Structures are given as C-alpha cells and as structure tokens.
PDB file of C-alpha atoms in Angstrom:
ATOM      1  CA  UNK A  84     105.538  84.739 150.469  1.00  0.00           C
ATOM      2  CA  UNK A  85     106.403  83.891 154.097  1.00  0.00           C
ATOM      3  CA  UNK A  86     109.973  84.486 154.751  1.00  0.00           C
ATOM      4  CA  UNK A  87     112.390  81.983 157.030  1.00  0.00           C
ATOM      5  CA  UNK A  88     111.331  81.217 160.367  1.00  0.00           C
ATOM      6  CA  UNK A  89     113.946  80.098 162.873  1.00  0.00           C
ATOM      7  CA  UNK A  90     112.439  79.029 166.399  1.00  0.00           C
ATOM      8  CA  UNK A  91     112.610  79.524 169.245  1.00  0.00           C
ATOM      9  CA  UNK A  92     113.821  82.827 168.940  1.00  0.00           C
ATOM     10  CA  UNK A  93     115.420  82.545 172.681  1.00  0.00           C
ATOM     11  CA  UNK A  94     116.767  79.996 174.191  1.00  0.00           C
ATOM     12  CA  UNK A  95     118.942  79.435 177.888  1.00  0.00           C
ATOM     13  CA  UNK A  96     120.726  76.633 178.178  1.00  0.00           C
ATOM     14  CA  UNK A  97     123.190  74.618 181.097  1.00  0.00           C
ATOM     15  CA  UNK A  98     126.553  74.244 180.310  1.00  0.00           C
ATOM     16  CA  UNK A  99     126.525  70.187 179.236  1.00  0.00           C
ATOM     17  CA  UNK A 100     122.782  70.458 178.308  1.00  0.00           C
ATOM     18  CA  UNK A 101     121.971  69.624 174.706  1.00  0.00           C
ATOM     19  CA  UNK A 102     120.131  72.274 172.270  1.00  0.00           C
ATOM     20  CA  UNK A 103     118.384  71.872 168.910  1.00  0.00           C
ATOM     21  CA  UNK A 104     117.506  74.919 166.642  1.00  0.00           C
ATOM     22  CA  UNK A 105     114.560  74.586 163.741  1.00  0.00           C
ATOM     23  CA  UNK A 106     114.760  76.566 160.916  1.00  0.00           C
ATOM     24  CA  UNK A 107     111.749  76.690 158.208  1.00  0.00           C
ATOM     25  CA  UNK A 108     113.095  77.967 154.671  1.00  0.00           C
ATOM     26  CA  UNK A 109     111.130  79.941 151.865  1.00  0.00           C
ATOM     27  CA  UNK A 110     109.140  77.783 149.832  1.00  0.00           C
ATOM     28  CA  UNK A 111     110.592  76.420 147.184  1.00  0.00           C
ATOM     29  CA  UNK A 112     114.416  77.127 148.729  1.00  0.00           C
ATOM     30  CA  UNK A 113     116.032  73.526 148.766  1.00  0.00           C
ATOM     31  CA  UNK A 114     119.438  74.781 150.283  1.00  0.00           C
ATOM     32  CA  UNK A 115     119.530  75.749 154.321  1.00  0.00           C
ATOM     33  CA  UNK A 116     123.439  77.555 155.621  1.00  0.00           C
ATOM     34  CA  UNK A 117     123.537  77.780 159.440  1.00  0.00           C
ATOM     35  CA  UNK A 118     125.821  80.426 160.890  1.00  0.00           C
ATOM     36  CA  UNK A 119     126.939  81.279 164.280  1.00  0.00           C
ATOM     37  CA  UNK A 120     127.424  85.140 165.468  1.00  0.00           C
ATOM     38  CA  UNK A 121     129.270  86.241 168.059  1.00  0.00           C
ATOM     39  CA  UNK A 122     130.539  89.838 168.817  1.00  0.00           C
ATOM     40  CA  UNK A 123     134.258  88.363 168.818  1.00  0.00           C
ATOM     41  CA  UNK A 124     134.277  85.862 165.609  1.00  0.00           C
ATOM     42  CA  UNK A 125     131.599  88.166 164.018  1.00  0.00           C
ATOM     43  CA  UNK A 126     129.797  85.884 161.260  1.00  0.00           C
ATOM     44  CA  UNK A 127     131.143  81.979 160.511  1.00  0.00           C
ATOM     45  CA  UNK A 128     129.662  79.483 158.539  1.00  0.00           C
ATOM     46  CA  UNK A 129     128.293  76.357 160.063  1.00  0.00           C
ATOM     47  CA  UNK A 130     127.170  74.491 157.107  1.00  0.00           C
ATOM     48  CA  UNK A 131     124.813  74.074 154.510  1.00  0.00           C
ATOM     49  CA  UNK A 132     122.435  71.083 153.240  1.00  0.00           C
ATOM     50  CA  UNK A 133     120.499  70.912 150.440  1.00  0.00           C
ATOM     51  CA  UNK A 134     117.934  68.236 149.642  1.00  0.00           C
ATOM     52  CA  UNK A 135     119.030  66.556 152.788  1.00  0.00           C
ATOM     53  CA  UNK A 136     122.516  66.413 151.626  1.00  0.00           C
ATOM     54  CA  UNK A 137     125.442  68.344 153.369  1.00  0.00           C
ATOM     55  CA  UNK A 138     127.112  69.638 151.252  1.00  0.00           C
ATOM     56  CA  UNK A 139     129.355  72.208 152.982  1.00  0.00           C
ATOM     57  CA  UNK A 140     130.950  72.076 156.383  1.00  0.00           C
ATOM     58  CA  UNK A 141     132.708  74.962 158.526  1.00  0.00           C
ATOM     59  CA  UNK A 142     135.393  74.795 161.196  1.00  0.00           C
ATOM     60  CA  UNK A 143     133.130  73.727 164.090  1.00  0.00           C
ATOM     61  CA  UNK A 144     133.630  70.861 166.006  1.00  0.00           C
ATOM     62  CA  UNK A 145     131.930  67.801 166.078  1.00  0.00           C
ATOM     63  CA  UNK A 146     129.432  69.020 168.860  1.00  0.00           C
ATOM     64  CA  UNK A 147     128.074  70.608 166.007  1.00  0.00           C
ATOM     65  CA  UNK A 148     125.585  69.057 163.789  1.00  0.00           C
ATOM     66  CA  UNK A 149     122.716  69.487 161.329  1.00  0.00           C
ATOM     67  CA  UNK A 150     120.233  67.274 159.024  1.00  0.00           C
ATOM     68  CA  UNK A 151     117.753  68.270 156.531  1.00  0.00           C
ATOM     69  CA  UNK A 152     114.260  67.189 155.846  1.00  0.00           C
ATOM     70  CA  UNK A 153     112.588  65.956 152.363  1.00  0.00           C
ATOM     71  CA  UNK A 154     110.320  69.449 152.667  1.00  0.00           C
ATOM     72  CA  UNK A 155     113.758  71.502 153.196  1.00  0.00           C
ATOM     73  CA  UNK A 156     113.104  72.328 157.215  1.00  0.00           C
ATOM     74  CA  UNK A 157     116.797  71.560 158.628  1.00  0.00           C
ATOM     75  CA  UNK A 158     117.424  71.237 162.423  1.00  0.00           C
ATOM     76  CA  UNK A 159     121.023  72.215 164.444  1.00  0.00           C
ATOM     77  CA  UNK A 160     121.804  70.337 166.973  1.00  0.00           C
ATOM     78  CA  UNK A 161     124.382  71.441 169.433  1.00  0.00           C
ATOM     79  CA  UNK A 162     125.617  68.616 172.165  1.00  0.00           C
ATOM     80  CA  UNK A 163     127.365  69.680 175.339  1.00  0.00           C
ATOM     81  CA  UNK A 164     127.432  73.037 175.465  1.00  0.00           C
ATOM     82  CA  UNK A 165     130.183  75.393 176.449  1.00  0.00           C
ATOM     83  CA  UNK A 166     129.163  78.967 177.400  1.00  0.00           C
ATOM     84  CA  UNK A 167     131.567  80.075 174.642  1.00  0.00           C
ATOM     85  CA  UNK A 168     128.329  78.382 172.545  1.00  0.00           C
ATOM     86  CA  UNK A 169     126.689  81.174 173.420  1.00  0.00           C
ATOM     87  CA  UNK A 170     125.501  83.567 170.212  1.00  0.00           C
ATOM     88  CA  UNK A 171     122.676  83.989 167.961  1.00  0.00           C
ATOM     89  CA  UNK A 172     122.564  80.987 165.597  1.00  0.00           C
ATOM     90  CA  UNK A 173     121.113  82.163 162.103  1.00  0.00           C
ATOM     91  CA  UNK A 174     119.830  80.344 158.997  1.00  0.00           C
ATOM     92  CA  UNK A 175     119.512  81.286 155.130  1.00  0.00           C
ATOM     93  CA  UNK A 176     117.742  79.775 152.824  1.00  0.00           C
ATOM     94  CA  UNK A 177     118.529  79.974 149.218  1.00  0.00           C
ATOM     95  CA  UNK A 178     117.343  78.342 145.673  1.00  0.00           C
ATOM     96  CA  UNK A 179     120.922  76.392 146.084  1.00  0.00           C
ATOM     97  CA  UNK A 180     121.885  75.901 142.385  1.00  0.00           C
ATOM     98  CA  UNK A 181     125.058  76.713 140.902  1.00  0.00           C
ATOM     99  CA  UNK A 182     123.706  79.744 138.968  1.00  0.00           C
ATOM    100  CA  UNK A 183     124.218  83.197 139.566  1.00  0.00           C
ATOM    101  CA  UNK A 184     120.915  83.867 140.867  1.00  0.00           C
ATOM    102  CA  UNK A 185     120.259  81.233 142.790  1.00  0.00           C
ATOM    103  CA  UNK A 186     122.775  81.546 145.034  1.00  0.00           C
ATOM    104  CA  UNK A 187     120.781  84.682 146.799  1.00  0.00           C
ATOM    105  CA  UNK A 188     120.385  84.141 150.632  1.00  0.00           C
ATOM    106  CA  UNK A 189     117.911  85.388 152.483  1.00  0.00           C
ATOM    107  CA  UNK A 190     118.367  85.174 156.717  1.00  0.00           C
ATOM    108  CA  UNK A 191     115.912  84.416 159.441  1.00  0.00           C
ATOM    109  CA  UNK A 192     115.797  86.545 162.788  1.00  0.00           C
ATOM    110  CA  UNK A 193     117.950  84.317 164.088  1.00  0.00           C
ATOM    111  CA  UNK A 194     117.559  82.272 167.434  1.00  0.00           C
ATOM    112  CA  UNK A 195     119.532  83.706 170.370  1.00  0.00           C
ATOM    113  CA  UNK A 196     121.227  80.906 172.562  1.00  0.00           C
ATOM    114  CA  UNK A 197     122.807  81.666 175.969  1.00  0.00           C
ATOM    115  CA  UNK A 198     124.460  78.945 177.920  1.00  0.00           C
ATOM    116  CA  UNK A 199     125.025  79.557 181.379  1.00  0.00           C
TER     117      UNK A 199
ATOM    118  CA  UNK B 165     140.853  80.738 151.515  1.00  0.00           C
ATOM    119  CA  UNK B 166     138.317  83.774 151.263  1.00  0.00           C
ATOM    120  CA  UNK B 167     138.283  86.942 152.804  1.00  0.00           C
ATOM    121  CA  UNK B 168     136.703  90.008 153.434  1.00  0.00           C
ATOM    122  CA  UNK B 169     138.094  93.164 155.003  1.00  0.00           C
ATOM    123  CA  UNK B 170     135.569  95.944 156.256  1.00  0.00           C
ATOM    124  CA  UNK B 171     136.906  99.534 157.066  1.00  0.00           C
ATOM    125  CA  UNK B 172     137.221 100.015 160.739  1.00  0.00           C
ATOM    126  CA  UNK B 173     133.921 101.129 162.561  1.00  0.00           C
ATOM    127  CA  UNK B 174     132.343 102.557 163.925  1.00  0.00           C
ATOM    128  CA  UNK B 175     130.745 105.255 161.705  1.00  0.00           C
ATOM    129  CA  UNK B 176     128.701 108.256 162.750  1.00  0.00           C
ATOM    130  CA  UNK B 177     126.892 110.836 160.668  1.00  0.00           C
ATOM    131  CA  UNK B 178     124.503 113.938 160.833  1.00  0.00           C
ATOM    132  CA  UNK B 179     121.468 112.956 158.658  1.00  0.00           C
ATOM    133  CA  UNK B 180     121.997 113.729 154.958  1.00  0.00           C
ATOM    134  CA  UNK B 181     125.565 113.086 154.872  1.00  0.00           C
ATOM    135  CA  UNK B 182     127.439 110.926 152.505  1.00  0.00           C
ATOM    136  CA  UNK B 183     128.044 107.590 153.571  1.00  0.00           C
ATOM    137  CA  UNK B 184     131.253 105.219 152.260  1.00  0.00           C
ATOM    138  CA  UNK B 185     131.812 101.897 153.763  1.00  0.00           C
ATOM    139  CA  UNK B 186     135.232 100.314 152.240  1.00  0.00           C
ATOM    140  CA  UNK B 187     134.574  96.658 151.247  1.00  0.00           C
ATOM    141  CA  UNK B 188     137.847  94.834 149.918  1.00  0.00           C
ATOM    142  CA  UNK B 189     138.024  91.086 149.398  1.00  0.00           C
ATOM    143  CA  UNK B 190     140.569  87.945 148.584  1.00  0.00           C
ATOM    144  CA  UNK B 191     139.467  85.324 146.619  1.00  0.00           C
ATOM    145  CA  UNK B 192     140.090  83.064 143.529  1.00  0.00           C
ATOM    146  CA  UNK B 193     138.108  83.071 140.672  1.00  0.00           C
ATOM    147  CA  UNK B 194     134.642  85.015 140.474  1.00  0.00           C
ATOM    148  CA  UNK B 195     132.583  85.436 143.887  1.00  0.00           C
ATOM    149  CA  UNK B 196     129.635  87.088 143.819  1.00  0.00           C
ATOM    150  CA  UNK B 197     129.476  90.095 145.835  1.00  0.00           C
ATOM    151  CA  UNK B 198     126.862  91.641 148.737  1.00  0.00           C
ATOM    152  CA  UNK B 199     126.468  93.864 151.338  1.00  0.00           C
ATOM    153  CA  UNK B 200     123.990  93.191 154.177  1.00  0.00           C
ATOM    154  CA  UNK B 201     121.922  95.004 156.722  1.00  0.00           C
ATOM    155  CA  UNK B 202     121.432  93.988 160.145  1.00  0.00           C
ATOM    156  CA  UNK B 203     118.728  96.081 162.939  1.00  0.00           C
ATOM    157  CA  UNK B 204     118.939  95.544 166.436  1.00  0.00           C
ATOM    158  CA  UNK B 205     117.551  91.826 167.798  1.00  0.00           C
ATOM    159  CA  UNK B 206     117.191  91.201 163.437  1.00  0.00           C
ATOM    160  CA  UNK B 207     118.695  89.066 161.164  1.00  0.00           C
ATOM    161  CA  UNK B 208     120.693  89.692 157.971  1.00  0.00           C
ATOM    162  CA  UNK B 209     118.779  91.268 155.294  1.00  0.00           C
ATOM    163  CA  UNK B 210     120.248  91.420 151.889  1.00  0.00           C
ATOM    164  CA  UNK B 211     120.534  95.086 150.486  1.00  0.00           C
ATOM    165  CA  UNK B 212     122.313  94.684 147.292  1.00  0.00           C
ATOM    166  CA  UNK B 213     124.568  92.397 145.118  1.00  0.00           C
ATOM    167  CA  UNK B 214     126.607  92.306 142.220  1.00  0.00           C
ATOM    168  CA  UNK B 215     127.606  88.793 140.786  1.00  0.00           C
ATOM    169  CA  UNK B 216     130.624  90.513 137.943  1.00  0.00           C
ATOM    170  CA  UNK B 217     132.889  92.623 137.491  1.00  0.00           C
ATOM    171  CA  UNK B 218     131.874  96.010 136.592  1.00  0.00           C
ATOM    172  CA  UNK B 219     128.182  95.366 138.040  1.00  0.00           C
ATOM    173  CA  UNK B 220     126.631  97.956 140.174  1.00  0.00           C
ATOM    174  CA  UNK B 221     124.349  97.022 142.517  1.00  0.00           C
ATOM    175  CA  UNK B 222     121.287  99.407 144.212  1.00  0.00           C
ATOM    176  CA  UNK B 223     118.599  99.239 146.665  1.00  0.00           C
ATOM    177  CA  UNK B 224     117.148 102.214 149.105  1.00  0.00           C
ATOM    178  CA  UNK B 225     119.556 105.050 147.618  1.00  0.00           C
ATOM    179  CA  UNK B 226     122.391 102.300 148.262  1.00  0.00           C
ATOM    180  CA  UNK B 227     125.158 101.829 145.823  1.00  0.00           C
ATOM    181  CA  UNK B 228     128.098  99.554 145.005  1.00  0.00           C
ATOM    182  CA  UNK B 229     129.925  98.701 142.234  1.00  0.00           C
ATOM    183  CA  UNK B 230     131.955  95.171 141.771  1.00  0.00           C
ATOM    184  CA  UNK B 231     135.636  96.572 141.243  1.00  0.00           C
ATOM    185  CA  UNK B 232     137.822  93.319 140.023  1.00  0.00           C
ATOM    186  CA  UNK B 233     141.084  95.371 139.374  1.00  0.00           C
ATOM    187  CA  UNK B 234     140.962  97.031 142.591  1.00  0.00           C
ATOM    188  CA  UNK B 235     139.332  93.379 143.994  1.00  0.00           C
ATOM    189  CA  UNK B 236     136.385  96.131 146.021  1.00  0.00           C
ATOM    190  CA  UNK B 237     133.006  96.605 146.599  1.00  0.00           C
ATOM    191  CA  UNK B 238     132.530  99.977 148.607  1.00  0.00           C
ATOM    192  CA  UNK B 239     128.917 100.791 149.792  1.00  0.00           C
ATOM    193  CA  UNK B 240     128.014 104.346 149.052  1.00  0.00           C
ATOM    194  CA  UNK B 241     124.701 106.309 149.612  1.00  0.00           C
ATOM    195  CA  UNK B 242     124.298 110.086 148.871  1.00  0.00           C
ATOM    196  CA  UNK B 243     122.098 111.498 151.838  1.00  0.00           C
ATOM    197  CA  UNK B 244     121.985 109.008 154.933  1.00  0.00           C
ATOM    198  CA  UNK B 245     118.886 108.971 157.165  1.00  0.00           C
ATOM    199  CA  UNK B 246     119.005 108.413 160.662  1.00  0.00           C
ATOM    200  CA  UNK B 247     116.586 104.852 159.999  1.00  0.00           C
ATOM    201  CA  UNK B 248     119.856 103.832 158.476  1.00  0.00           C
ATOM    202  CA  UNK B 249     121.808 103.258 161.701  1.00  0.00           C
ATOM    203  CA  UNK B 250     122.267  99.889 161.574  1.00  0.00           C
ATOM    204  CA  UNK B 251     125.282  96.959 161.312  1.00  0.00           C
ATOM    205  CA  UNK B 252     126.467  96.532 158.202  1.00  0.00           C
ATOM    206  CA  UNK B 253     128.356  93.750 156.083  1.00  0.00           C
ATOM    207  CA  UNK B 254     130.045  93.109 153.162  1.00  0.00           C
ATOM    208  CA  UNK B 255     130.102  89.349 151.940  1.00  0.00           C
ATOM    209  CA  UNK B 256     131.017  87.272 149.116  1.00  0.00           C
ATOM    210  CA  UNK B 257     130.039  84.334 147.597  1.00  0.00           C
ATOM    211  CA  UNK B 258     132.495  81.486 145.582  1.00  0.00           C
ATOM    212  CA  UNK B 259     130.139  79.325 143.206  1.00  0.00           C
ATOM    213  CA  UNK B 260     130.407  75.669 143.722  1.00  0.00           C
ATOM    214  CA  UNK B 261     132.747  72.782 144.637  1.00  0.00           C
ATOM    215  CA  UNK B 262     133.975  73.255 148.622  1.00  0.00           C
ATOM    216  CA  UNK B 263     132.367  76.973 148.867  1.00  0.00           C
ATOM    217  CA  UNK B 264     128.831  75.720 148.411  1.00  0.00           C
ATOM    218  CA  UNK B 265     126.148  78.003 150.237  1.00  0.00           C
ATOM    219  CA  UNK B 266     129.685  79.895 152.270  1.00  0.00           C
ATOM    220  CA  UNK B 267     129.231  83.202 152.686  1.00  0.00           C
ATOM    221  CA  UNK B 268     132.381  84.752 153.566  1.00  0.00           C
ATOM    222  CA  UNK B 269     131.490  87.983 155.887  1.00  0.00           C
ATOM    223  CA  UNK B 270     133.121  90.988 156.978  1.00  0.00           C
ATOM    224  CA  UNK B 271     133.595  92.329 160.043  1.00  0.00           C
ATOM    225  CA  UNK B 272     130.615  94.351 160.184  1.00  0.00           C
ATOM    226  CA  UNK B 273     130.652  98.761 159.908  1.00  0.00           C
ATOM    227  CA  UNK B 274     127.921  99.977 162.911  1.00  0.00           C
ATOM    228  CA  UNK B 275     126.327 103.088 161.162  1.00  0.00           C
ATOM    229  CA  UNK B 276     124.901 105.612 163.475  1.00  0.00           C
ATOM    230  CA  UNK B 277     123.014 108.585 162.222  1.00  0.00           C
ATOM    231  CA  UNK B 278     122.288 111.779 164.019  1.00  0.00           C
ATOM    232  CA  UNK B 279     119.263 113.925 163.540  1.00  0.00           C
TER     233      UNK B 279
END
C-alpha cells in the first residue's frame, strides 16, 4: 500500500512569490492535516479537510490556504511569502472518523520550502 | 487549549543503554496519546499509541504506557541502538468537535546513540 506522497520535495521561493504544495493521501484516507515545522515553533497545525470539507483551522494567517479534492489529494497554497515561511510543510493522512482508530496519522516526507 | 511538554534535549547514550523520554500533557477529556519518530530529511513516522488510560503501547523494543492520574506518557526502551538516533515526539490527539485531525506536538527529544 503506497504511503503519502507530498511533492515537490524542495522548493525555493522569492519573498512575494506564491507557492502551492500537493499532497497524495493513502488510499482510502478521506482526512488530509497540513503542518508547518520550523526549528523555533517546532510542529503547528495548519488544518485539516476531509471529503473536501475543512474542518479544522490553526493559527495561520490568511496567506494560508488549502482545498481538497473528491479523490482526497488536497493542495496548500501559500500567497506572498515571507522568509519567516520558510520550513518543511508536512501532510498526514488519516481514515478521519471519530473513532479511536481512525484517528491514526500517518506523515509524508514532507516538502521543504525556502523563501529567499 | 492542549499541550504537550517534552523533557529537555538533547539526549545522548552509549548503545545498549536505557532510554526514558518524559512525555506530560494538558488536556480536557480523553486524547489519544503517541509518540513519533523523525530521521534526518524524513517525515513523522508513528511508533506507538495508546488511545486510554492504562494502555501501553509498543513497537521496536519501544514502550509507553497512558498514565491519566499522573496525565504522562513516558517513552522507554531497554537497550538503545545507535539506528535509534533520531528526533523524537510526543503528541496527542482530542476526538472531535474543534480538535478534528489536531495533533498537539511536543517539542521534540534529539536521541543520539554512541557505538
């Protein structure tokens, strides 16, 4: 079973410049988190969609933005970047039902984003 | 809100030592619990979890047990090897409502083992 595939797995960016990140989930997974980590802030949720529904929604500003598709891929979509946007952007994709078990997340590599 | 609180890192063993890595969290009602691995240039992978109170979860010779009176979830293995040096981190998980699909991470705890 193929795991979840973020792409690109680098990217450099221009301060101002616009970014979007894919990220594929594990078949089957209807629910997609983002999260952004940085070596200061450490992990922080971004939010988190499932069947093309946000449901959830960090303490990012508006510059920050997803969407979901009907087969589960979700995009992020960062406008204007700052250089403080710089950090490796990771997804998880998980069942996304209320039950115990289906709340398991499991992580792509991650895409790494520097904005210079 | 939610919170987790990692012991201060970083850690650094001789191979076959005993590892601890404190876990301690704040949160209302009944999170599940997880601790997470993460190699250089990787992602997150999921080691182990425990979803109640008194549940001990295991993977690899990893162990941790889901402590509600002492609100903890310490990771513990017996004989660390040096492909264990790695980041790791301690999360939890409230069901539902506004916490949908949040995990709420630690810090992270940078393991290094020695040969």
């Amino acid at each position: 079973k193929a795991g979840v595939t973020q792409t690109p797995r680098y990217l450099i960016k221009t301060r101002g410049q616009q970014v979007t990140l894919s990220c594929s989930p594990i078949s089957g997974h209807r629910s997609v988190s983002w999260y952004q980590q940085t070596p200061g802030q450490g992990l922080q949720f971004l939010f988190e969609y499932f069947s093309e529904t946000q449901r959830n929604k960090g303490n990012f500003p508006g510059r920050f933005s997803g969407r979901q598709f009907s087969n589960s891929r979700s995009e992020m979509n960062v406008s204007t970047l700052e250089l403080g946007d710089s950090a490796l952007y990771l997804c998880a994709s998980s069942l996304g039902g209320t039950g115990k078990g289906s709340t398991e997340a499991f992580f792509g590599q991650g895409t790494r984003l520097t904005v210079v | 809100g939610d919170s987790v609180t990692q012991m201060e890192g970083p850690v650094t063993l001789s191979e076959e030592a005993f590892l601890t890595i404190n876990c301690t969290y704040t949160a209302t009602g009944y999170p599940s619990l997880f601790w997470y691995v993460q190699y250089p240039g990787e992602g997150l992978q999921l080691l182990l979890k425990a979803t109640k109170a008194d549940d001990k979860g295991s993977n690899k010779g990893f162990e941790a047990t889901y402590r509600k009176e002492t609100t903890s979830f310490h990771l513990e293995k017996g004989s660390v090897q040096v492909s264990d040096s790695a980041v790791y981190f301690c999360a939890l998980l409230n069901g539902g409502g506004t916490s949908y699909g949040k995990l709420t991470f630690g810090q992270g705890t940078i393991l290094t083992v020695h040969p």
